[in-house]
Amino acid sequence: DMGSETISDMLLRAQGIRTAAWRPVSIREAMGVPAIFGAVNLIANTTASMAMRALRNEVELPPAERPRIIIRPDPFTIPREFYRSTAYNIASRGEAWWWIAARDFDGLAMSVISVAPHEVTVEENRDDLRYPINKWRNKVMKNEDFRQLVYAREPGQYRGHGPLQMCGAAISIAV
């Protein structure tokens, strides 16, 4: 079944000539455009360079009283890399995922791991439609310990979308 594709379209495509105005491109292809690569890295590196402050009752805490989660959110890397990877994922993929790997005695987060969005799958939870089933590397994650940060999300959708996903025609033309 050729669908709506004509024989002319097929012959042109066989010669490597596109008949459509644009085609969806991958994140990898988009990041090959210097302006896009530069914009994503500017966002990520600017975010990473910012000092994180801790406030209590609108008063900044002295360094000795800052919570561990502010000092070093991910025990496996430096704070700058944690914040950079989070911002990079939001700028390039429209979402970032954090796994709360450890909590203190009060249940507050002590360490948080930035998870690569391509390693996460999200499925509908037929038992409770409010909370989807989130899996990281095929392991079901507890919703209270697995947080999604999004640039934008369509109502009813589980995944976030960023400029690279939302501006398909412009990104395709740039590529």
JSON list of C-alpha atoms in Angstrom, two decimals:
[
{"chain": "A", "resi": 1, "resn": "ASP", "atom": "CA", "xyz": [0.00, 0.00, 0.00]},
{"chain": "A", "resi": 2, "resn": "MET", "atom": "CA", "xyz": [1.52, 3.31, -1.12]},
{"chain": "A", "resi": 3, "resn": "GLY", "atom": "CA", "xyz": [-0.96, 5.43, 0.82]},
{"chain": "A", "resi": 4, "resn": "SER", "atom": "CA", "xyz": [-0.97, 8.97, -0.55]},
{"chain": "A", "resi": 5, "resn": "GLU", "atom": "CA", "xyz": [2.55, 8.64, -2.01]},
{"chain": "A", "resi": 6, "resn": "THR", "atom": "CA", "xyz": [2.61, 8.86, -5.79]},
{"chain": "A", "resi": 7, "resn": "ILE", "atom": "CA", "xyz": [4.97, 7.03, -8.12]},
{"chain": "A", "resi": 8, "resn": "SER", "atom": "CA", "xyz": [6.68, 10.38, -8.73]},
{"chain": "A", "resi": 9, "resn": "ASP", "atom": "CA", "xyz": [7.29, 10.78, -5.00]},
{"chain": "A", "resi": 10, "resn": "MET", "atom": "CA", "xyz": [8.80, 7.29, -4.85]},
{"chain": "A", "resi": 11, "resn": "LEU", "atom": "CA", "xyz": [11.10, 7.96, -7.82]},
{"chain": "A", "resi": 12, "resn": "LEU", "atom": "CA", "xyz": [12.27, 11.27, -6.32]},
{"chain": "A", "resi": 13, "resn": "ARG", "atom": "CA", "xyz": [12.85, 9.63, -2.94]},
{"chain": "A", "resi": 14, "resn": "ALA", "atom": "CA", "xyz": [14.88, 6.86, -4.60]},
{"chain": "A", "resi": 15, "resn": "GLN", "atom": "CA", "xyz": [17.15, 9.60, -5.99]},
{"chain": "A", "resi": 16, "resn": "GLY", "atom": "CA", "xyz": [17.55, 11.15, -2.55]},
{"chain": "A", "resi": 17, "resn": "ILE", "atom": "CA", "xyz": [15.26, 14.07, -3.32]},
{"chain": "A", "resi": 18, "resn": "ARG", "atom": "CA", "xyz": [12.73, 14.98, -0.66]},
{"chain": "A", "resi": 19, "resn": "THR", "atom": "CA", "xyz": [9.16, 15.78, -1.63]},
{"chain": "A", "resi": 20, "resn": "ALA", "atom": "CA", "xyz": [8.06, 17.02, 1.80]},
{"chain": "A", "resi": 21, "resn": "ALA", "atom": "CA", "xyz": [8.92, 20.51, 3.05]},
{"chain": "A", "resi": 22, "resn": "TRP", "atom": "CA", "xyz": [10.62, 19.11, 6.16]},
{"chain": "A", "resi": 23, "resn": "ARG", "atom": "CA", "xyz": [11.14, 15.92, 8.13]},
{"chain": "A", "resi": 24, "resn": "PRO", "atom": "CA", "xyz": [11.46, 15.32, 11.86]},
{"chain": "A", "resi": 25, "resn": "VAL", "atom": "CA", "xyz": [15.09, 15.23, 12.98]},
{"chain": "A", "resi": 26, "resn": "SER", "atom": "CA", "xyz": [16.72, 13.51, 15.92]},
{"chain": "A", "resi": 27, "resn": "ILE", "atom": "CA", "xyz": [18.19, 15.33, 18.89]},
{"chain": "A", "resi": 28, "resn": "ARG", "atom": "CA", "xyz": [21.63, 14.19, 17.69]},
{"chain": "A", "resi": 29, "resn": "GLU", "atom": "CA", "xyz": [21.04, 15.79, 14.28]},
{"chain": "A", "resi": 30, "resn": "ALA", "atom": "CA", "xyz": [19.74, 18.99, 15.86]},
{"chain": "A", "resi": 31, "resn": "MET", "atom": "CA", "xyz": [22.77, 19.21, 18.15]},
{"chain": "A", "resi": 32, "resn": "GLY", "atom": "CA", "xyz": [24.91, 19.15, 15.00]},
{"chain": "A", "resi": 33, "resn": "VAL", "atom": "CA", "xyz": [23.74, 22.70, 14.23]},
{"chain": "A", "resi": 34, "resn": "PRO", "atom": "CA", "xyz": [26.25, 25.05, 15.91]},
{"chain": "A", "resi": 35, "resn": "ALA", "atom": "CA", "xyz": [23.58, 27.55, 17.01]},
{"chain": "A", "resi": 36, "resn": "ILE", "atom": "CA", "xyz": [21.44, 24.84, 18.62]},
{"chain": "A", "resi": 37, "resn": "PHE", "atom": "CA", "xyz": [24.42, 23.15, 20.25]},
{"chain": "A", "resi": 38, "resn": "GLY", "atom": "CA", "xyz": [25.61, 26.53, 21.53]},
{"chain": "A", "resi": 39, "resn": "ALA", "atom": "CA", "xyz": [22.20, 27.50, 22.92]},
{"chain": "A", "resi": 40, "resn": "VAL", "atom": "CA", "xyz": [21.73, 24.19, 24.76]},
{"chain": "A", "resi": 41, "resn": "ASN", "atom": "CA", "xyz": [25.23, 24.36, 26.24]},
{"chain": "A", "resi": 42, "resn": "LEU", "atom": "CA", "xyz": [24.84, 28.03, 27.18]},
{"chain": "A", "resi": 43, "resn": "ILE", "atom": "CA", "xyz": [21.70, 27.16, 29.15]},
{"chain": "A", "resi": 44, "resn": "ALA", "atom": "CA", "xyz": [23.33, 24.12, 30.79]},
{"chain": "A", "resi": 45, "resn": "ASN", "atom": "CA", "xyz": [26.63, 25.82, 31.69]},
{"chain": "A", "resi": 46, "resn": "THR", "atom": "CA", "xyz": [24.99, 29.02, 32.92]},
{"chain": "A", "resi": 47, "resn": "THR", "atom": "CA", "xyz": [22.73, 26.98, 35.20]},
{"chain": "A", "resi": 48, "resn": "ALA", "atom": "CA", "xyz": [25.72, 24.98, 36.44]},
{"chain": "A", "resi": 49, "resn": "SER", "atom": "CA", "xyz": [27.67, 28.13, 37.30]},
{"chain": "A", "resi": 50, "resn": "MET", "atom": "CA", "xyz": [24.99, 29.54, 39.60]},
{"chain": "A", "resi": 51, "resn": "ALA", "atom": "CA", "xyz": [25.48, 29.29, 43.33]},
{"chain": "A", "resi": 52, "resn": "MET", "atom": "CA", "xyz": [22.67, 27.46, 45.09]},
{"chain": "A", "resi": 53, "resn": "ARG", "atom": "CA", "xyz": [21.43, 29.16, 48.20]},
{"chain": "A", "resi": 54, "resn": "ALA", "atom": "CA", "xyz": [19.42, 27.77, 51.09]},
{"chain": "A", "resi": 55, "resn": "LEU", "atom": "CA", "xyz": [16.78, 29.90, 52.78]},
{"chain": "A", "resi": 56, "resn": "ARG", "atom": "CA", "xyz": [14.82, 29.36, 55.96]},
{"chain": "A", "resi": 57, "resn": "ASN", "atom": "CA", "xyz": [11.94, 31.74, 56.67]},
{"chain": "A", "resi": 58, "resn": "GLU", "atom": "CA", "xyz": [13.22, 33.92, 53.80]},
{"chain": "A", "resi": 59, "resn": "VAL", "atom": "CA", "xyz": [16.65, 34.29, 55.44]},
{"chain": "A", "resi": 60, "resn": "GLU", "atom": "CA", "xyz": [19.74, 32.80, 53.81]},
{"chain": "A", "resi": 61, "resn": "LEU", "atom": "CA", "xyz": [21.38, 30.08, 55.86]},
{"chain": "A", "resi": 62, "resn": "PRO", "atom": "CA", "xyz": [25.10, 30.37, 56.64]},
{"chain": "A", "resi": 63, "resn": "PRO", "atom": "CA", "xyz": [27.28, 27.78, 54.82]},
{"chain": "A", "resi": 64, "resn": "ALA", "atom": "CA", "xyz": [27.60, 25.59, 57.93]},
{"chain": "A", "resi": 65, "resn": "GLU", "atom": "CA", "xyz": [23.80, 25.19, 58.15]},
{"chain": "A", "resi": 66, "resn": "ARG", "atom": "CA", "xyz": [23.05, 24.46, 54.49]},
{"chain": "A", "resi": 67, "resn": "PRO", "atom": "CA", "xyz": [21.36, 21.08, 53.91]},
{"chain": "A", "resi": 68, "resn": "ARG", "atom": "CA", "xyz": [23.45, 18.33, 52.39]},
{"chain": "A", "resi": 69, "resn": "ILE", "atom": "CA", "xyz": [21.21, 18.25, 49.32]},
{"chain": "A", "resi": 70, "resn": "ILE", "atom": "CA", "xyz": [22.34, 21.82, 48.48]},
{"chain": "A", "resi": 71, "resn": "ILE", "atom": "CA", "xyz": [26.03, 21.18, 49.19]},
{"chain": "A", "resi": 72, "resn": "ARG", "atom": "CA", "xyz": [26.29, 18.03, 47.09]},
{"chain": "A", "resi": 73, "resn": "PRO", "atom": "CA", "xyz": [23.02, 16.70, 45.63]},
{"chain": "A", "resi": 74, "resn": "ASP", "atom": "CA", "xyz": [24.64, 13.76, 43.81]},
{"chain": "A", "resi": 75, "resn": "PRO", "atom": "CA", "xyz": [27.33, 11.97, 45.84]},
{"chain": "A", "resi": 76, "resn": "PHE", "atom": "CA", "xyz": [28.91, 10.57, 42.65]},
{"chain": "A", "resi": 77, "resn": "THR", "atom": "CA", "xyz": [29.69, 13.90, 40.99]},
{"chain": "A", "resi": 78, "resn": "ILE", "atom": "CA", "xyz": [30.31, 17.55, 41.73]},
{"chain": "A", "resi": 79, "resn": "PRO", "atom": "CA", "xyz": [27.28, 19.87, 42.13]},
{"chain": "A", "resi": 80, "resn": "ARG", "atom": "CA", "xyz": [28.14, 21.76, 38.94]},
{"chain": "A", "resi": 81, "resn": "GLU", "atom": "CA", "xyz": [27.82, 18.56, 36.88]},
{"chain": "A", "resi": 82, "resn": "PHE", "atom": "CA", "xyz": [24.52, 17.62, 38.55]},
{"chain": "A", "resi": 83, "resn": "TYR", "atom": "CA", "xyz": [22.93, 21.01, 37.75]},
{"chain": "A", "resi": 84, "resn": "ARG", "atom": "CA", "xyz": [24.50, 21.08, 34.28]},
{"chain": "A", "resi": 85, "resn": "SER", "atom": "CA", "xyz": [23.12, 17.65, 33.31]},
{"chain": "A", "resi": 86, "resn": "THR", "atom": "CA", "xyz": [19.67, 18.60, 34.61]},
{"chain": "A", "resi": 87, "resn": "ALA", "atom": "CA", "xyz": [19.59, 21.83, 32.59]},
{"chain": "A", "resi": 88, "resn": "TYR", "atom": "CA", "xyz": [21.08, 20.11, 29.51]},
{"chain": "A", "resi": 89, "resn": "ASN", "atom": "CA", "xyz": [18.34, 17.45, 29.57]},
{"chain": "A", "resi": 90, "resn": "ILE", "atom": "CA", "xyz": [15.59, 20.05, 29.93]},
{"chain": "A", "resi": 91, "resn": "ALA", "atom": "CA", "xyz": [17.03, 22.23, 27.14]},
{"chain": "A", "resi": 92, "resn": "SER", "atom": "CA", "xyz": [17.61, 19.34, 24.71]},
{"chain": "A", "resi": 93, "resn": "ARG", "atom": "CA", "xyz": [14.85, 16.88, 25.61]},
{"chain": "A", "resi": 94, "resn": "GLY", "atom": "CA", "xyz": [12.26, 19.00, 27.36]},
{"chain": "A", "resi": 95, "resn": "GLU", "atom": "CA", "xyz": [12.51, 17.02, 30.58]},
{"chain": "A", "resi": 96, "resn": "ALA", "atom": "CA", "xyz": [14.89, 15.87, 33.27]},
{"chain": "A", "resi": 97, "resn": "TRP", "atom": "CA", "xyz": [14.50, 13.07, 35.79]},
{"chain": "A", "resi": 98, "resn": "TRP", "atom": "CA", "xyz": [15.81, 12.93, 39.34]},
{"chain": "A", "resi": 99, "resn": "TRP", "atom": "CA", "xyz": [16.02, 9.80, 41.43]},
{"chain": "A", "resi": 100, "resn": "ILE", "atom": "CA", "xyz": [15.97, 10.49, 45.15]},
{"chain": "A", "resi": 101, "resn": "ALA", "atom": "CA", "xyz": [18.51, 7.84, 46.10]},
{"chain": "A", "resi": 102, "resn": "ALA", "atom": "CA", "xyz": [18.62, 8.46, 49.85]},
{"chain": "A", "resi": 103, "resn": "ARG", "atom": "CA", "xyz": [16.50, 10.19, 52.47]},
{"chain": "A", "resi": 104, "resn": "ASP", "atom": "CA", "xyz": [17.26, 11.28, 56.02]},
{"chain": "A", "resi": 105, "resn": "PHE", "atom": "CA", "xyz": [15.34, 10.26, 59.16]},
{"chain": "A", "resi": 106, "resn": "ASP", "atom": "CA", "xyz": [12.75, 12.98, 58.49]},
{"chain": "A", "resi": 107, "resn": "GLY", "atom": "CA", "xyz": [12.16, 11.68, 54.95]},
{"chain": "A", "resi": 108, "resn": "LEU", "atom": "CA", "xyz": [13.94, 14.63, 53.31]},
{"chain": "A", "resi": 109, "resn": "ALA", "atom": "CA", "xyz": [16.10, 13.99, 50.26]},
{"chain": "A", "resi": 110, "resn": "MET", "atom": "CA", "xyz": [19.81, 13.56, 51.04]},
{"chain": "A", "resi": 111, "resn": "SER", "atom": "CA", "xyz": [21.08, 12.55, 47.62]},
{"chain": "A", "resi": 112, "resn": "VAL", "atom": "CA", "xyz": [19.61, 12.93, 44.16]},
{"chain": "A", "resi": 113, "resn": "ILE", "atom": "CA", "xyz": [20.84, 11.36, 40.92]},
{"chain": "A", "resi": 114, "resn": "SER", "atom": "CA", "xyz": [20.20, 13.03, 37.54]},
{"chain": "A", "resi": 115, "resn": "VAL", "atom": "CA", "xyz": [18.89, 10.29, 35.26]},
{"chain": "A", "resi": 116, "resn": "ALA", "atom": "CA", "xyz": [19.21, 10.32, 31.45]},
{"chain": "A", "resi": 117, "resn": "PRO", "atom": "CA", "xyz": [15.69, 10.75, 29.98]},
{"chain": "A", "resi": 118, "resn": "HIS", "atom": "CA", "xyz": [16.31, 8.19, 27.23]},
{"chain": "A", "resi": 119, "resn": "GLU", "atom": "CA", "xyz": [16.72, 5.55, 29.97]},
{"chain": "A", "resi": 120, "resn": "VAL", "atom": "CA", "xyz": [13.24, 6.28, 31.35]},
{"chain": "A", "resi": 121, "resn": "THR", "atom": "CA", "xyz": [9.97, 4.77, 30.13]},
{"chain": "A", "resi": 122, "resn": "VAL", "atom": "CA", "xyz": [6.57, 5.93, 31.30]},
{"chain": "A", "resi": 123, "resn": "GLU", "atom": "CA", "xyz": [3.47, 3.77, 31.12]},
{"chain": "A", "resi": 124, "resn": "GLU", "atom": "CA", "xyz": [-0.17, 4.29, 31.99]},
{"chain": "A", "resi": 125, "resn": "ASN", "atom": "CA", "xyz": [-1.09, 2.95, 35.42]},
{"chain": "A", "resi": 126, "resn": "ARG", "atom": "CA", "xyz": [-4.48, 1.31, 35.01]},
{"chain": "A", "resi": 127, "resn": "ASP", "atom": "CA", "xyz": [-4.84, 0.93, 38.79]},
{"chain": "A", "resi": 128, "resn": "ASP", "atom": "CA", "xyz": [-4.42, 4.68, 39.46]},
{"chain": "A", "resi": 129, "resn": "LEU", "atom": "CA", "xyz": [-4.52, 6.98, 36.44]},
{"chain": "A", "resi": 130, "resn": "ARG", "atom": "CA", "xyz": [-3.09, 9.87, 38.50]},
{"chain": "A", "resi": 131, "resn": "TYR", "atom": "CA", "xyz": [0.31, 8.20, 38.83]},
{"chain": "A", "resi": 132, "resn": "PRO", "atom": "CA", "xyz": [1.97, 6.66, 35.77]},
{"chain": "A", "resi": 133, "resn": "ILE", "atom": "CA", "xyz": [4.41, 3.77, 36.06]},
{"chain": "A", "resi": 134, "resn": "ASN", "atom": "CA", "xyz": [7.93, 5.14, 35.71]},
{"chain": "A", "resi": 135, "resn": "LYS", "atom": "CA", "xyz": [10.75, 2.75, 34.85]},
{"chain": "A", "resi": 136, "resn": "TRP", "atom": "CA", "xyz": [14.45, 3.48, 34.81]},
{"chain": "A", "resi": 137, "resn": "ARG", "atom": "CA", "xyz": [16.51, 0.85, 33.00]},
{"chain": "A", "resi": 138, "resn": "ASN", "atom": "CA", "xyz": [13.45, -1.44, 33.16]},
{"chain": "A", "resi": 139, "resn": "LYS", "atom": "CA", "xyz": [13.15, -1.13, 36.96]},
{"chain": "A", "resi": 140, "resn": "VAL", "atom": "CA", "xyz": [9.88, 0.25, 38.30]},
{"chain": "A", "resi": 141, "resn": "MET", "atom": "CA", "xyz": [10.63, 3.35, 40.39]},
{"chain": "A", "resi": 142, "resn": "LYS", "atom": "CA", "xyz": [8.56, 4.55, 43.34]},
{"chain": "A", "resi": 143, "resn": "ASN", "atom": "CA", "xyz": [6.77, 7.74, 42.31]},
{"chain": "A", "resi": 144, "resn": "GLU", "atom": "CA", "xyz": [7.77, 9.53, 45.51]},
{"chain": "A", "resi": 145, "resn": "ASP", "atom": "CA", "xyz": [11.45, 8.87, 44.74]},
{"chain": "A", "resi": 146, "resn": "PHE", "atom": "CA", "xyz": [11.42, 9.58, 41.01]},
{"chain": "A", "resi": 147, "resn": "ARG", "atom": "CA", "xyz": [10.78, 13.16, 39.94]},
{"chain": "A", "resi": 148, "resn": "GLN", "atom": "CA", "xyz": [10.23, 14.60, 36.50]},
{"chain": "A", "resi": 149, "resn": "LEU", "atom": "CA", "xyz": [11.07, 18.22, 35.69]},
{"chain": "A", "resi": 150, "resn": "VAL", "atom": "CA", "xyz": [9.60, 19.48, 32.41]},
{"chain": "A", "resi": 151, "resn": "TYR", "atom": "CA", "xyz": [10.07, 22.44, 30.09]},
{"chain": "A", "resi": 152, "resn": "ALA", "atom": "CA", "xyz": [6.50, 21.97, 28.81]},
{"chain": "A", "resi": 153, "resn": "ARG", "atom": "CA", "xyz": [4.00, 19.12, 28.67]},
{"chain": "A", "resi": 154, "resn": "GLU", "atom": "CA", "xyz": [0.82, 18.72, 26.68]},
{"chain": "A", "resi": 155, "resn": "PRO", "atom": "CA", "xyz": [-2.25, 18.03, 28.84]},
{"chain": "A", "resi": 156, "resn": "GLY", "atom": "CA", "xyz": [-2.67, 14.30, 29.33]},
{"chain": "A", "resi": 157, "resn": "GLN", "atom": "CA", "xyz": [0.86, 13.49, 28.15]},
{"chain": "A", "resi": 158, "resn": "TYR", "atom": "CA", "xyz": [3.47, 11.83, 30.33]},
{"chain": "A", "resi": 159, "resn": "ARG", "atom": "CA", "xyz": [6.64, 13.14, 28.69]},
{"chain": "A", "resi": 160, "resn": "GLY", "atom": "CA", "xyz": [8.03, 16.64, 28.59]},
{"chain": "A", "resi": 161, "resn": "HIS", "atom": "CA", "xyz": [8.74, 18.57, 25.41]},
{"chain": "A", "resi": 162, "resn": "GLY", "atom": "CA", "xyz": [11.31, 21.27, 24.79]},
{"chain": "A", "resi": 163, "resn": "PRO", "atom": "CA", "xyz": [12.06, 23.61, 21.91]},
{"chain": "A", "resi": 164, "resn": "LEU", "atom": "CA", "xyz": [13.77, 20.86, 19.88]},
{"chain": "A", "resi": 165, "resn": "GLN", "atom": "CA", "xyz": [10.62, 18.74, 20.05]},
{"chain": "A", "resi": 166, "resn": "MET", "atom": "CA", "xyz": [8.09, 21.56, 19.67]},
{"chain": "A", "resi": 167, "resn": "CYS", "atom": "CA", "xyz": [9.71, 23.46, 16.79]},
{"chain": "A", "resi": 168, "resn": "GLY", "atom": "CA", "xyz": [10.12, 20.55, 14.39]},
{"chain": "A", "resi": 169, "resn": "ALA", "atom": "CA", "xyz": [9.93, 22.46, 11.09]},
{"chain": "A", "resi": 170, "resn": "ALA", "atom": "CA", "xyz": [12.39, 25.16, 12.19]},
{"chain": "A", "resi": 171, "resn": "ILE", "atom": "CA", "xyz": [14.82, 22.59, 13.61]},
{"chain": "A", "resi": 172, "resn": "SER", "atom": "CA", "xyz": [14.58, 20.51, 10.41]},
{"chain": "A", "resi": 173, "resn": "ILE", "atom": "CA", "xyz": [15.31, 23.54, 8.26]},
{"chain": "A", "resi": 174, "resn": "ALA", "atom": "CA", "xyz": [18.27, 24.47, 10.50]},
{"chain": "A", "resi": 175, "resn": "VAL", "atom": "CA", "xyz": [19.67, 20.95, 10.08]}
]
